[in-house]
Amino acid sequence: MEYWYTVISLMCINTILAWSVYSSFMIGTVSLGQAGFFAIGAYTAASLTAIFGWHIVPATLVGAVAAAIIGLAIALPTLRLRGLYLTIATVAFVEVIRVVFHNFRYGREGDFGTGSTSTDALQMPWVGPDGPLGFRHIIYLTENHITPGQYAMWLLLLVIAFGIYFWMLERSRVGFAMRAVQEDEIAAQGIGLSHNFLKVLAFTIGAAIAGIAGSLYAHLLTFITGNDFNIPLTVMTVSYTHLTLPTILLV
């Protein structure tokens, strides 16, 4: 059963990542940068739990905030672009993030080894990102005796919570305003809607959700590398968003 629990967990994480894409999709913006925010959330939260011993919940929230801050910094200049130019900018962002994490090294020596001599100390595991070798020993779940079934259950509940959030957002005044911007920016501006503010807001919220998904992904797999967060990941997520999530929300 553990295999199927892992499959369910991965499905839930990919669905949460798709919700992050849907956030910007609501205002008519197609972003291919979610894999970058996914990576930021994964590395930030995993660093806090593995290196500094944080609880997974505050670590995930910090990962979401970090992704949201970067998302805000990216949104302010790039959302002035249109069409293919915006897509190219978000693709470039993902590639920059992938290369940075693929070559980044920080952390600490592990707490266990085979002895106390200097030779034995070299055999201790490195806890933290180690360049192309990836980020190993993200063992929060096993250390705290959280079973795959329990983790899958919590992820499923989180997916449902995000589904309820977007279902309510679609039917709120903010949701109607976002849809108005999606249909016609000029007309929306003519009735007093701040289309730039709504775009930045939706993009930043989407980045935060992607950060949450990244944290959950890192703790599930216990090992991540910069090459896990690439353009094909976002392309698949965008496809899922356009084909599935709107239908779910219309029910």
Coordinates of C-alpha atoms in Angstrom, one line a residue:
M1 CA 0.0 0.0 0.0
E2 CA 2.9 2.4 0.6
Y3 CA 3.5 2.6 -3.2
W4 CA -0.1 3.6 -3.8
Y5 CA 0.0 6.1 -1.0
T6 CA 3.0 7.7 -2.6
V7 CA 1.2 7.8 -6.0
I8 CA -1.8 9.5 -4.3
S9 CA 0.6 12.0 -2.6
L10 CA 2.3 12.9 -5.9
M11 CA -1.1 13.4 -7.5
C12 CA -2.1 15.7 -4.8
I13 CA 1.1 17.7 -5.0
N14 CA 0.7 18.1 -8.8
T15 CA -2.9 19.2 -8.3
I16 CA -1.7 21.9 -5.8
L17 CA 0.9 23.0 -8.3
A18 CA -1.9 23.2 -10.9
W19 CA -3.9 25.4 -8.6
S20 CA -1.0 27.8 -8.5
V21 CA -1.1 28.0 -12.3
Y22 CA -4.8 28.5 -12.2
S23 CA -4.4 31.5 -10.0
S24 CA -2.7 33.5 -12.8
F25 CA -4.9 31.9 -15.4
M26 CA -7.9 33.6 -13.8
I27 CA -6.6 36.9 -15.0
G28 CA -5.7 35.7 -18.5
T29 CA -2.0 35.2 -17.8
V30 CA -0.3 32.0 -18.8
S31 CA 2.8 31.6 -16.7
L32 CA 5.5 28.9 -17.3
G33 CA 7.4 30.0 -14.2
Q34 CA 5.7 27.9 -11.6
A35 CA 8.4 25.3 -11.5
G36 CA 10.8 28.1 -10.3
F37 CA 8.5 28.9 -7.4
F38 CA 8.0 25.2 -6.8
A39 CA 11.8 24.9 -6.4
I40 CA 12.1 27.9 -4.1
G41 CA 9.5 26.5 -1.7
A42 CA 11.1 23.0 -1.8
Y43 CA 14.6 24.2 -1.0
T44 CA 13.5 26.7 1.6
A45 CA 11.3 24.4 3.6
A46 CA 13.6 21.4 3.3
S47 CA 16.5 23.5 4.5
L48 CA 14.6 24.6 7.6
T49 CA 13.5 21.1 8.5
A50 CA 16.6 19.2 7.6
I51 CA 19.3 21.7 8.6
F52 CA 17.7 23.7 11.4
G53 CA 15.2 21.2 12.8
W54 CA 12.0 23.2 12.1
H55 CA 8.5 21.7 12.2
I56 CA 7.2 21.1 8.7
V57 CA 4.2 23.5 9.0
P58 CA 6.1 26.7 9.7
A59 CA 8.8 25.6 7.3
T60 CA 6.2 25.2 4.6
L61 CA 4.7 28.6 5.3
V62 CA 8.1 30.2 5.2
G63 CA 8.7 28.5 1.8
A64 CA 5.4 29.9 0.6
V65 CA 6.3 33.4 1.7
A66 CA 9.8 33.2 0.1
A67 CA 8.1 32.0 -3.2
A68 CA 5.5 34.8 -2.9
I69 CA 8.2 37.5 -2.4
I70 CA 10.1 36.3 -5.4
G71 CA 6.8 36.0 -7.3
L72 CA 6.0 39.6 -6.5
A73 CA 9.5 40.7 -7.6
I74 CA 9.0 38.9 -10.9
A75 CA 5.4 40.0 -11.4
L76 CA 6.0 43.8 -11.1
P77 CA 8.2 44.1 -14.3
T78 CA 7.1 41.0 -16.3
L79 CA 3.4 41.5 -16.2
R80 CA 3.8 44.6 -18.3
L81 CA 4.7 42.2 -21.1
R82 CA 2.2 40.5 -23.3
G83 CA 1.8 37.2 -25.1
L84 CA 4.9 35.4 -26.1
Y85 CA 7.2 37.9 -24.4
L86 CA 5.7 37.1 -21.0
T87 CA 6.1 33.4 -21.7
I88 CA 9.7 33.8 -22.6
A89 CA 10.4 35.8 -19.4
T90 CA 8.9 33.1 -17.2
V91 CA 10.8 30.4 -19.0
A92 CA 14.0 32.3 -18.4
F93 CA 13.2 32.6 -14.7
V94 CA 12.7 28.9 -14.4
E95 CA 16.0 28.2 -16.1
V96 CA 17.9 30.6 -13.8
I97 CA 16.4 29.0 -10.7
R98 CA 17.2 25.5 -12.0
V99 CA 20.9 26.4 -12.7
V100 CA 21.2 28.2 -9.3
F101 CA 19.9 25.3 -7.2
H102 CA 21.8 22.8 -9.4
N103 CA 25.1 24.5 -8.4
F104 CA 24.3 25.7 -4.9
R105 CA 25.9 24.2 -1.8
Y106 CA 25.2 25.0 1.8
G107 CA 24.3 23.1 5.0
R108 CA 26.1 21.1 7.7
E109 CA 27.7 17.8 8.5
G110 CA 25.3 15.1 9.6
D111 CA 24.8 14.1 13.2
F112 CA 25.9 10.5 12.7
G113 CA 29.0 8.7 11.5
T114 CA 31.2 5.7 12.2
G115 CA 33.5 7.2 14.7
S116 CA 35.2 10.3 16.1
T117 CA 38.5 10.4 14.2
S118 CA 39.1 12.9 11.4
T119 CA 38.9 10.1 8.8
D120 CA 35.5 8.9 10.1
A121 CA 34.2 12.5 10.1
L122 CA 34.6 12.6 6.3
Q123 CA 32.1 9.7 6.1
M124 CA 29.4 11.8 7.7
P125 CA 26.5 12.7 5.4
W126 CA 26.2 16.2 4.2
V127 CA 22.8 17.6 5.1
G128 CA 21.7 20.4 2.7
P129 CA 22.0 21.2 -1.0
D130 CA 25.3 19.8 -2.4
G131 CA 25.4 21.2 -5.9
P132 CA 24.8 18.6 -8.7
L133 CA 24.6 15.9 -6.0
G134 CA 21.3 17.3 -4.9
F135 CA 19.7 17.9 -1.5
R136 CA 19.7 14.6 0.4
H137 CA 18.6 13.5 3.9
I138 CA 15.3 15.3 4.0
I139 CA 14.0 12.9 6.5
Y140 CA 11.4 14.9 8.5
L141 CA 8.6 12.4 7.9
T142 CA 10.6 9.3 9.0
E143 CA 12.1 11.1 12.0
N144 CA 8.6 12.0 13.2
H145 CA 7.1 8.6 12.3
I146 CA 4.6 10.0 9.8
T147 CA 3.5 7.2 7.6
P148 CA 2.9 7.4 3.8
G149 CA -0.8 6.9 4.5
Q150 CA -1.0 9.8 7.0
Y151 CA 0.9 12.1 4.6
A152 CA -1.4 11.2 1.7
M153 CA -4.5 11.9 3.8
W154 CA -3.2 15.4 4.8
L155 CA -2.3 16.2 1.2
L156 CA -5.7 15.1 0.1
L157 CA -7.4 17.4 2.6
L158 CA -5.1 20.2 1.5
V159 CA -6.2 19.7 -2.1
I160 CA -9.8 19.9 -1.1
A161 CA -9.1 23.1 0.9
F162 CA -7.5 24.7 -2.1
G163 CA -10.4 23.6 -4.3
I164 CA -12.9 25.2 -1.8
Y165 CA -10.8 28.4 -1.8
F166 CA -10.9 28.7 -5.6
W167 CA -14.5 27.7 -5.8
M168 CA -15.4 30.6 -3.4
L169 CA -12.9 33.0 -5.2
E170 CA -14.6 32.3 -8.5
R171 CA -17.9 33.5 -7.0
S172 CA -16.6 36.5 -5.1
R173 CA -16.3 40.1 -6.1
V174 CA -12.5 39.7 -6.5
G175 CA -13.1 36.6 -8.7
F176 CA -15.5 38.5 -10.9
A177 CA -13.0 41.4 -11.2
M178 CA -10.3 39.0 -12.2
R179 CA -12.5 37.4 -14.9
A180 CA -13.3 40.9 -16.1
V181 CA -9.6 41.6 -16.5
Q182 CA -9.2 38.3 -18.3
E183 CA -11.9 39.2 -20.8
D184 CA -10.9 42.8 -21.6
E185 CA -8.3 44.8 -19.7
I186 CA -9.3 48.1 -21.2
A187 CA -13.0 47.6 -20.4
A188 CA -12.1 46.5 -16.8
Q189 CA -10.0 49.6 -16.3
G190 CA -12.9 51.7 -17.7
I191 CA -15.2 50.6 -14.9
G192 CA -12.6 51.4 -12.2
L193 CA -10.8 48.0 -11.8
S194 CA -7.0 48.1 -11.2
H195 CA -5.9 45.5 -13.7
N196 CA -2.2 45.8 -12.7
F197 CA -3.0 45.2 -9.0
L198 CA -5.2 42.2 -9.8
K199 CA -2.5 40.7 -12.0
V200 CA 0.2 41.1 -9.4
L201 CA -2.1 39.7 -6.7
A202 CA -3.1 36.6 -8.6
F203 CA 0.5 36.0 -9.7
T204 CA 1.9 36.3 -6.2
I205 CA -0.8 34.1 -4.7
G206 CA 0.0 31.5 -7.4
A207 CA 3.7 31.7 -6.5
A208 CA 2.9 31.1 -2.8
I209 CA 0.8 28.0 -3.6
A210 CA 3.6 26.7 -5.8
G211 CA 5.9 27.2 -2.8
I212 CA 3.7 25.1 -0.6
A213 CA 3.6 22.3 -3.2
G214 CA 7.4 22.4 -3.4
S215 CA 7.8 21.9 0.3
L216 CA 5.4 18.9 0.3
Y217 CA 7.2 17.5 -2.7
A218 CA 10.7 17.7 -1.1
H219 CA 9.5 16.1 2.1
L220 CA 7.8 13.3 0.2
L221 CA 10.8 12.3 -1.9
T222 CA 13.5 13.1 0.7
F223 CA 15.9 13.9 -2.2
I224 CA 15.7 16.8 -4.7
T225 CA 18.0 18.3 -7.3
G226 CA 17.8 21.4 -9.4
N227 CA 17.0 19.3 -12.5
D228 CA 13.7 18.3 -10.9
F229 CA 12.3 21.8 -11.5
N230 CA 12.3 22.3 -15.2
I231 CA 10.1 23.6 -18.1
P232 CA 8.5 20.2 -18.9
L233 CA 7.1 20.1 -15.4
T234 CA 5.3 23.5 -15.8
V235 CA 4.1 22.6 -19.3
M236 CA 2.4 19.5 -18.0
T237 CA 0.9 21.5 -15.1
V238 CA -0.4 24.1 -17.5
S239 CA -2.0 21.4 -19.6
Y240 CA -3.7 19.9 -16.6
T241 CA -4.9 23.4 -15.5
H242 CA -6.5 24.2 -18.8
L243 CA -8.1 20.8 -19.3
T244 CA -9.3 19.9 -15.8
L245 CA -9.5 22.5 -13.1
P246 CA -12.1 24.8 -14.8
T247 CA -14.4 21.8 -15.2
I248 CA -14.1 21.0 -11.5
L249 CA -14.9 24.5 -10.4
L250 CA -17.9 24.7 -12.6
V251 CA -19.6 21.8 -10.8

